[in-house]
Amino acid sequence: MAQSKKVGGLSRRNLLKTTGAAGLVVSAGALAGKIYSPAVAAPAPKIRLAWTEVAACHSPLGFGVAKGLYAKHNVDVELFYQGASGQTLIQALATGKADVGAGLIGDWLKPLEQGFDVKLFVGSHGGCQRLLASPASGIKDIAGVKGKTIASYDVVSPPKVAFQVTLAKAGIDPENDVTWKVVPFDLVGEAVNRGDADIAAHLDPWAFSIEKKFGLTKIADTQTGVYEGHTCCVLGANGAFLKANKDALRRLAIANIEVHDYVADHADEAAQWYLDALKPAGLTHAELTEILGSFVLHNHPIGQPLVDQIQKSSEDLKLVKVLDSSTDPKAFAERVTVNLLA
């Protein structure tokens, strides 16, 4: 696994640097084995952060709170369990139950296009969704998906939308060349195993679990292929909270980058916290370590790189008719993001 480059100091100039063609932000700090208290004497502002408690890609948030990595930057993060869907994330921010939320880009963009008062401000990671074929289907790659049935847990589930993009870019009509079958969240793998569907589209850790349990073949994910270099999940802030707490959110963004870099280099430690605190059913420490180690946790754009990522995702969602044909991806991306480092 790639290691973060360490640099000294905690100023913005020393803490953050952009790297590579995508301009992804990399953070620093000699962090191992320490618990931190706030770095300054002033009371830490409270930020209520909505998360999906048992989702593997959200576990770094809880781990970061428990280890004190957010408190190190003088923010008091209170986690709010918002449920397991993008709709409940939007509701948590719209009703004032949370100030900030962590969500898939695919869940954020349609409400934002419709005028939802949230600004996206930092990415967390890349990749947490898998497209898995049953051995009986004989499918080995995306080309083999044409004419098959794909099980997912909602008519507009993030995995469905994500892999509609994959299919469309492979020349397969994501509506007419395949059949989508909606099944209960916990029965996606069972549907494929029973032969009710040929393919499962799901999120980790559940996708990882059914891949192992039923011996499914991974034919696509949201890290490789058309998603190479893409950001998967980002943080968004309620508009009113952002106006009143821009400096606190800047420190939250910096802390969030540091948290994910730390987990990238210490997946086993984060997995142990995940296992002890959240007890995801049927998964061992070794398996949770493998899941966290598979994510692209150094992919966390902020500023212009985030705008570029949102533009790219907007273009993808226009392709599969989630966003309106009249939406300008570049202008839209600039409108729904905020650069907290400016």
CSV table of C-alpha atoms in Angstrom, one decimal:
chain,number,residue,atom,x,y,z
A,1,MET,CA,0.0,0.0,0.0
A,2,ALA,CA,1.2,3.5,-0.9
A,3,GLN,CA,2.5,5.4,2.1
A,4,SER,CA,1.8,9.1,2.8
A,5,LYS,CA,4.7,11.5,2.4
A,6,LYS,CA,5.3,13.1,5.8
A,7,VAL,CA,6.1,16.8,6.2
A,8,GLY,CA,6.6,18.9,9.3
A,9,GLY,CA,4.4,21.4,10.9
A,10,LEU,CA,0.6,22.0,11.0
A,11,SER,CA,0.2,25.2,8.9
A,12,ARG,CA,-1.8,25.0,5.8
A,13,ARG,CA,1.3,25.4,3.7
A,14,ASN,CA,3.2,22.6,5.4
A,15,LEU,CA,0.2,20.4,6.0
A,16,LEU,CA,-1.3,20.2,2.6
A,17,LYS,CA,0.2,19.8,-0.9
A,18,THR,CA,-1.3,18.8,-4.2
A,19,THR,CA,0.2,15.9,-6.0
A,20,GLY,CA,-0.1,14.2,-9.4
A,21,ALA,CA,-2.3,15.0,-12.4
A,22,ALA,CA,-5.4,14.9,-10.3
A,23,GLY,CA,-4.1,17.3,-7.8
A,24,LEU,CA,-5.1,15.1,-4.8
A,25,VAL,CA,-4.3,16.4,-1.4
A,26,VAL,CA,-2.0,14.6,0.9
A,27,SER,CA,-1.7,15.3,4.6
A,28,ALA,CA,1.0,14.7,7.3
A,29,GLY,CA,1.8,14.0,10.9
A,30,ALA,CA,3.7,11.5,13.0
A,31,LEU,CA,0.5,10.0,14.4
A,32,ALA,CA,1.0,6.4,15.4
A,33,GLY,CA,-0.1,5.2,18.8
A,34,LYS,CA,-1.1,8.6,20.2
A,35,ILE,CA,-4.3,10.1,21.6
A,36,TYR,CA,-4.6,13.8,21.0
A,37,SER,CA,-6.2,16.7,22.7
A,38,PRO,CA,-7.2,20.0,21.0
A,39,ALA,CA,-4.2,21.9,19.7
A,40,VAL,CA,-5.4,25.4,20.9
A,41,ALA,CA,-6.9,26.6,24.2
A,42,ALA,CA,-10.1,28.0,22.9
A,43,PRO,CA,-13.2,25.8,23.3
A,44,ALA,CA,-13.5,23.4,20.3
A,45,PRO,CA,-16.6,24.2,18.2
A,46,LYS,CA,-19.1,21.3,18.0
A,47,ILE,CA,-19.8,19.9,14.5
A,48,ARG,CA,-22.5,17.3,14.1
A,49,LEU,CA,-21.4,14.9,11.4
A,50,ALA,CA,-23.9,12.5,9.8
A,51,TRP,CA,-22.5,9.1,8.9
A,52,THR,CA,-23.6,5.6,8.0
A,53,GLU,CA,-22.4,3.7,11.1
A,54,VAL,CA,-21.6,0.3,9.7
A,55,ALA,CA,-20.5,1.3,6.1
A,56,ALA,CA,-16.9,0.3,5.8
A,57,CYS,CA,-15.9,3.5,4.0
A,58,HIS,CA,-17.3,5.6,6.9
A,59,SER,CA,-15.4,3.7,9.6
A,60,PRO,CA,-12.4,6.1,9.4
A,61,LEU,CA,-14.7,8.9,10.7
A,62,GLY,CA,-15.6,7.0,13.8
A,63,PHE,CA,-12.0,5.9,14.3
A,64,GLY,CA,-10.8,9.4,13.8
A,65,VAL,CA,-13.1,10.7,16.6
A,66,ALA,CA,-12.2,7.9,19.0
A,67,LYS,CA,-8.4,8.4,18.4
A,68,GLY,CA,-8.6,12.1,18.8
A,69,LEU,CA,-7.5,13.1,15.3
A,70,TYR,CA,-10.3,15.6,14.8
A,71,ALA,CA,-9.9,17.0,18.4
A,72,LYS,CA,-6.2,17.5,17.5
A,73,HIS,CA,-7.4,20.2,15.1
A,74,ASN,CA,-9.7,21.7,17.7
A,75,VAL,CA,-13.0,20.5,16.4
A,76,ASP,CA,-15.5,18.6,18.6
A,77,VAL,CA,-17.0,16.1,16.2
A,78,GLU,CA,-20.3,14.5,17.3
A,79,LEU,CA,-21.4,11.6,15.0
A,80,PHE,CA,-25.0,11.4,14.0
A,81,TYR,CA,-26.2,8.1,12.6
A,82,GLN,CA,-28.3,9.2,9.7
A,83,GLY,CA,-29.3,5.7,8.3
A,84,ALA,CA,-28.1,3.8,5.3
A,85,SER,CA,-29.3,5.8,2.3
A,86,GLY,CA,-28.6,9.1,0.6
A,87,GLN,CA,-32.1,10.2,1.2
A,88,THR,CA,-31.7,10.0,5.0
A,89,LEU,CA,-28.4,11.9,4.7
A,90,ILE,CA,-30.2,14.7,2.9
A,91,GLN,CA,-33.0,14.7,5.5
A,92,ALA,CA,-30.5,14.9,8.4
A,93,LEU,CA,-29.0,18.1,7.0
A,94,ALA,CA,-32.3,19.6,5.8
A,95,THR,CA,-33.9,19.1,9.2
A,96,GLY,CA,-30.9,20.5,11.2
A,97,LYS,CA,-30.1,17.2,12.9
A,98,ALA,CA,-26.5,17.4,11.4
A,99,ASP,CA,-24.3,20.2,10.3
A,100,VAL,CA,-22.1,18.2,8.0
A,101,GLY,CA,-22.6,14.9,6.2
A,102,ALA,CA,-20.4,12.2,4.6
A,103,GLY,CA,-21.9,10.7,1.4
A,104,LEU,CA,-21.4,9.2,-2.0
A,105,ILE,CA,-21.1,11.8,-4.8
A,106,GLY,CA,-23.9,10.0,-6.5
A,107,ASP,CA,-26.2,10.7,-3.6
A,108,TRP,CA,-25.3,14.4,-3.3
A,109,LEU,CA,-25.5,15.6,-6.9
A,110,LYS,CA,-29.2,15.4,-7.8
A,111,PRO,CA,-30.5,17.1,-4.6
A,112,LEU,CA,-27.8,19.8,-5.2
A,113,GLU,CA,-28.9,20.2,-8.7
A,114,GLN,CA,-32.4,20.8,-7.4
A,115,GLY,CA,-31.2,23.6,-5.1
A,116,PHE,CA,-30.4,21.8,-1.8
A,117,ASP,CA,-28.5,24.3,0.4
A,118,VAL,CA,-25.2,22.3,0.9
A,119,LYS,CA,-21.7,22.9,-0.3
A,120,LEU,CA,-19.2,20.0,-0.8
A,121,PHE,CA,-15.8,20.8,0.6
A,122,VAL,CA,-13.5,17.8,0.8
A,123,GLY,CA,-13.2,14.2,-0.5
A,124,SER,CA,-12.5,11.2,1.7
A,125,HIS,CA,-11.6,8.3,-0.5
A,126,GLY,CA,-12.1,6.4,-3.8
A,127,GLY,CA,-13.9,3.1,-4.3
A,128,CYS,CA,-16.4,1.2,-2.1
A,129,GLN,CA,-18.8,-0.5,-4.6
A,130,ARG,CA,-18.5,-3.7,-6.5
A,131,LEU,CA,-20.2,-5.4,-9.4
A,132,LEU,CA,-20.2,-9.2,-8.8
A,133,ALA,CA,-21.2,-12.1,-11.1
A,134,SER,CA,-22.2,-15.6,-10.1
A,135,PRO,CA,-20.0,-18.4,-11.3
A,136,ALA,CA,-23.1,-20.0,-12.9
A,137,SER,CA,-23.6,-17.0,-15.1
A,138,GLY,CA,-20.3,-17.5,-16.9
A,139,ILE,CA,-19.7,-13.7,-16.9
A,140,LYS,CA,-16.1,-12.7,-16.9
A,141,ASP,CA,-16.1,-9.1,-17.8
A,142,ILE,CA,-18.3,-6.1,-18.5
A,143,ALA,CA,-19.0,-7.2,-22.1
A,144,GLY,CA,-20.7,-10.3,-20.7
A,145,VAL,CA,-23.3,-8.3,-18.7
A,146,LYS,CA,-25.4,-7.6,-21.7
A,147,GLY,CA,-28.8,-9.4,-21.5
A,148,LYS,CA,-28.3,-10.3,-17.9
A,149,THR,CA,-30.2,-9.5,-14.6
A,150,ILE,CA,-28.5,-7.3,-12.0
A,151,ALA,CA,-29.7,-7.3,-8.4
A,152,SER,CA,-29.4,-4.1,-6.2
A,153,TYR,CA,-31.3,-2.8,-3.2
A,154,ASP,CA,-33.1,0.3,-4.6
A,155,VAL,CA,-34.3,1.5,-7.9
A,156,VAL,CA,-31.8,4.4,-7.6
A,157,SER,CA,-29.2,2.8,-5.3
A,158,PRO,CA,-25.7,4.3,-5.6
A,159,PRO,CA,-24.2,1.0,-6.9
A,160,LYS,CA,-26.9,0.9,-9.6
A,161,VAL,CA,-26.2,4.4,-10.7
A,162,ALA,CA,-22.4,3.9,-10.6
A,163,PHE,CA,-22.4,0.8,-12.7
A,164,GLN,CA,-24.9,2.2,-15.1
A,165,VAL,CA,-22.1,4.6,-16.0
A,166,THR,CA,-19.7,1.7,-16.3
A,167,LEU,CA,-22.1,-0.1,-18.7
A,168,ALA,CA,-22.8,3.0,-20.8
A,169,LYS,CA,-19.1,3.7,-21.3
A,170,ALA,CA,-18.7,0.1,-22.4
A,171,GLY,CA,-21.4,0.6,-25.1
A,172,ILE,CA,-24.1,-1.3,-23.2
A,173,ASP,CA,-27.5,0.5,-22.7
A,174,PRO,CA,-27.8,0.5,-18.9
A,175,GLU,CA,-31.6,0.4,-19.1
A,176,ASN,CA,-32.5,-1.6,-22.2
A,177,ASP,CA,-29.6,-4.1,-22.5
A,178,VAL,CA,-29.8,-5.4,-18.9
A,179,THR,CA,-32.6,-6.0,-16.4
A,180,TRP,CA,-32.4,-4.4,-12.9
A,181,LYS,CA,-34.0,-6.3,-10.1
A,182,VAL,CA,-34.7,-4.6,-6.7
A,183,VAL,CA,-34.3,-6.9,-3.7
A,184,PRO,CA,-34.0,-6.2,0.1
A,185,PHE,CA,-30.6,-4.8,1.1
A,186,ASP,CA,-29.5,-7.9,3.0
A,187,LEU,CA,-30.6,-10.3,0.3
A,188,VAL,CA,-28.7,-9.0,-2.7
A,189,GLY,CA,-26.2,-11.8,-2.5
A,190,GLU,CA,-28.8,-14.4,-1.8
A,191,ALA,CA,-30.7,-13.4,-4.9
A,192,VAL,CA,-27.6,-14.0,-7.0
A,193,ASN,CA,-26.8,-17.3,-5.2
A,194,ARG,CA,-30.4,-18.6,-5.8
A,195,GLY,CA,-30.2,-17.7,-9.5
A,196,ASP,CA,-32.8,-15.0,-9.3
A,197,ALA,CA,-30.2,-12.6,-10.7
A,198,ASP,CA,-26.9,-13.1,-12.5
A,199,ILE,CA,-25.0,-10.1,-10.9
A,200,ALA,CA,-25.0,-8.2,-7.7
A,201,ALA,CA,-24.3,-4.5,-7.4
A,202,HIS,CA,-23.5,-3.6,-3.8
A,203,LEU,CA,-21.5,-1.5,-1.3
A,204,ASP,CA,-18.8,-2.6,1.1
A,205,PRO,CA,-18.6,-4.3,3.5
A,206,TRP,CA,-21.6,-6.1,2.2
A,207,ALA,CA,-20.3,-6.5,-1.3
A,208,PHE,CA,-17.0,-7.9,0.1
A,209,SER,CA,-19.0,-10.4,2.3
A,210,ILE,CA,-21.1,-11.8,-0.5
A,211,GLU,CA,-18.2,-12.0,-2.9
A,212,LYS,CA,-16.4,-14.2,-0.4
A,213,LYS,CA,-19.5,-16.1,0.9
A,214,PHE,CA,-20.8,-17.1,-2.6
A,215,GLY,CA,-17.6,-17.2,-4.6
A,216,LEU,CA,-18.7,-14.4,-6.9
A,217,THR,CA,-16.5,-12.9,-9.6
A,218,LYS,CA,-15.7,-9.2,-9.4
A,219,ILE,CA,-16.1,-7.7,-12.9
A,220,ALA,CA,-16.0,-4.0,-12.0
A,221,ASP,CA,-15.6,-1.7,-9.0
A,222,THR,CA,-15.5,2.1,-8.4
A,223,GLN,CA,-11.7,2.2,-8.2
A,224,THR,CA,-10.6,0.8,-11.6
A,225,GLY,CA,-11.7,1.1,-15.2
A,226,VAL,CA,-13.8,4.2,-15.8
A,227,TYR,CA,-13.5,5.1,-12.1
A,228,GLU,CA,-9.7,5.2,-12.0
A,229,GLY,CA,-8.7,8.3,-10.1
A,230,HIS,CA,-12.3,9.1,-9.1
A,231,THR,CA,-13.3,10.3,-5.7
A,232,CYS,CA,-16.2,8.2,-4.2
A,233,CYS,CA,-17.3,9.9,-1.0
A,234,VAL,CA,-17.2,13.6,0.0
A,235,LEU,CA,-18.2,15.8,3.0
A,236,GLY,CA,-20.9,18.5,2.5
A,237,ALA,CA,-21.8,21.3,4.9
A,238,ASN,CA,-25.2,22.8,5.5
A,239,GLY,CA,-25.2,26.3,3.9
A,240,ALA,CA,-26.1,28.3,7.0
A,241,PHE,CA,-23.6,26.4,9.2
A,242,LEU,CA,-20.9,27.0,6.6
A,243,LYS,CA,-21.5,30.7,6.6
A,244,ALA,CA,-21.1,30.9,10.4
A,245,ASN,CA,-18.3,28.3,10.9
A,246,LYS,CA,-16.0,28.5,7.9
A,247,ASP,CA,-12.8,28.3,9.9
A,248,ALA,CA,-14.1,25.3,12.0
A,249,LEU,CA,-15.0,23.5,8.7
A,250,ARG,CA,-11.5,24.3,7.3
A,251,ARG,CA,-10.0,22.5,10.3
A,252,LEU,CA,-12.5,19.7,9.9
A,253,ALA,CA,-11.4,19.3,6.3
A,254,ILE,CA,-7.7,19.2,7.2
A,255,ALA,CA,-8.4,16.7,10.0
A,256,ASN,CA,-10.5,14.5,7.6
A,257,ILE,CA,-7.6,14.3,5.2
A,258,GLU,CA,-5.3,13.4,8.0
A,259,VAL,CA,-7.7,10.7,9.3
A,260,HIS,CA,-7.9,9.0,6.0
A,261,ASP,CA,-4.2,9.1,5.4
A,262,TYR,CA,-3.6,7.6,8.8
A,263,VAL,CA,-6.1,4.8,8.1
A,264,ALA,CA,-4.5,4.1,4.7
A,265,ASP,CA,-1.2,3.4,6.6
A,266,HIS,CA,-2.8,1.7,9.6
A,267,ALA,CA,-5.7,-0.3,8.2
A,268,ASP,CA,-5.3,-3.0,10.8
A,269,GLU,CA,-5.6,-0.5,13.7
A,270,ALA,CA,-8.7,1.1,12.2
A,271,ALA,CA,-10.2,-2.4,11.5
A,272,GLN,CA,-9.7,-3.4,15.1
A,273,TRP,CA,-11.7,-0.3,16.2
A,274,TYR,CA,-14.3,-1.1,13.6
A,275,LEU,CA,-14.7,-4.6,14.9
A,276,ASP,CA,-14.8,-3.7,18.6
A,277,ALA,CA,-17.0,-0.6,18.3
A,278,LEU,CA,-19.4,-1.5,15.5
A,279,LYS,CA,-19.3,-5.3,15.3
A,280,PRO,CA,-20.2,-5.7,11.6
A,281,ALA,CA,-21.9,-9.0,11.3
A,282,GLY,CA,-19.9,-12.0,10.1
A,283,LEU,CA,-16.6,-10.2,9.4
A,284,THR,CA,-13.3,-10.9,11.1
A,285,HIS,CA,-10.5,-8.4,11.9
A,286,ALA,CA,-8.4,-9.8,9.0
A,287,GLU,CA,-11.4,-9.3,6.6
A,288,LEU,CA,-12.0,-5.7,7.8
A,289,THR,CA,-8.3,-5.0,7.4
A,290,GLU,CA,-8.5,-6.3,3.8
A,291,ILE,CA,-11.6,-4.1,3.1
A,292,LEU,CA,-10.1,-0.9,4.5
A,293,GLY,CA,-6.8,-1.7,2.8
A,294,SER,CA,-8.5,-2.0,-0.5
A,295,PHE,CA,-9.9,1.6,-0.5
A,296,VAL,CA,-8.1,4.5,-2.2
A,297,LEU,CA,-7.8,6.4,1.1
A,298,HIS,CA,-5.2,8.9,-0.3
A,299,ASN,CA,-7.8,10.2,-2.7
A,300,HIS,CA,-9.3,13.3,-0.9
A,301,PRO,CA,-9.4,16.4,-3.1
A,302,ILE,CA,-10.1,19.8,-1.8
A,303,GLY,CA,-10.3,23.2,-3.6
A,304,GLN,CA,-10.0,23.1,-7.4
A,305,PRO,CA,-9.2,19.3,-7.5
A,306,LEU,CA,-12.6,18.8,-5.8
A,307,VAL,CA,-14.3,21.0,-8.4
A,308,ASP,CA,-12.7,18.9,-11.1
A,309,GLN,CA,-13.9,15.7,-9.5
A,310,ILE,CA,-17.5,17.0,-9.1
A,311,GLN,CA,-17.5,18.1,-12.8
A,312,LYS,CA,-16.3,14.6,-13.9
A,313,SER,CA,-19.0,12.9,-11.8
A,314,SER,CA,-21.6,15.4,-13.1
A,315,GLU,CA,-20.7,14.5,-16.7
A,316,ASP,CA,-21.2,10.8,-15.8
A,317,LEU,CA,-24.6,11.3,-14.2
A,318,LYS,CA,-25.7,13.3,-17.2
A,319,LEU,CA,-24.7,10.3,-19.4
A,320,VAL,CA,-27.1,8.1,-17.5
A,321,LYS,CA,-29.8,10.8,-17.2
A,322,VAL,CA,-29.7,11.3,-13.5
A,323,LEU,CA,-28.8,15.0,-14.0
A,324,ASP,CA,-30.8,17.1,-16.4
A,325,SER,CA,-29.5,17.5,-19.9
A,326,SER,CA,-29.4,21.2,-19.5
A,327,THR,CA,-27.0,21.1,-16.6
A,328,ASP,CA,-23.6,22.5,-17.3
A,329,PRO,CA,-21.2,20.2,-15.4
A,330,LYS,CA,-18.4,22.8,-15.0
A,331,ALA,CA,-20.7,25.6,-13.8
A,332,PHE,CA,-22.6,23.2,-11.6
A,333,ALA,CA,-19.4,21.9,-10.0
A,334,GLU,CA,-18.3,25.4,-9.2
A,335,ARG,CA,-21.7,26.3,-7.7
A,336,VAL,CA,-22.0,23.3,-5.3
A,337,THR,CA,-18.4,23.3,-3.9
A,338,VAL,CA,-16.5,25.7,-1.6
A,339,ASN,CA,-12.7,26.1,-1.3
A,340,LEU,CA,-12.0,26.3,2.4
A,341,LEU,CA,-8.3,26.9,1.8
A,342,ALA,CA,-8.8,30.0,-0.4
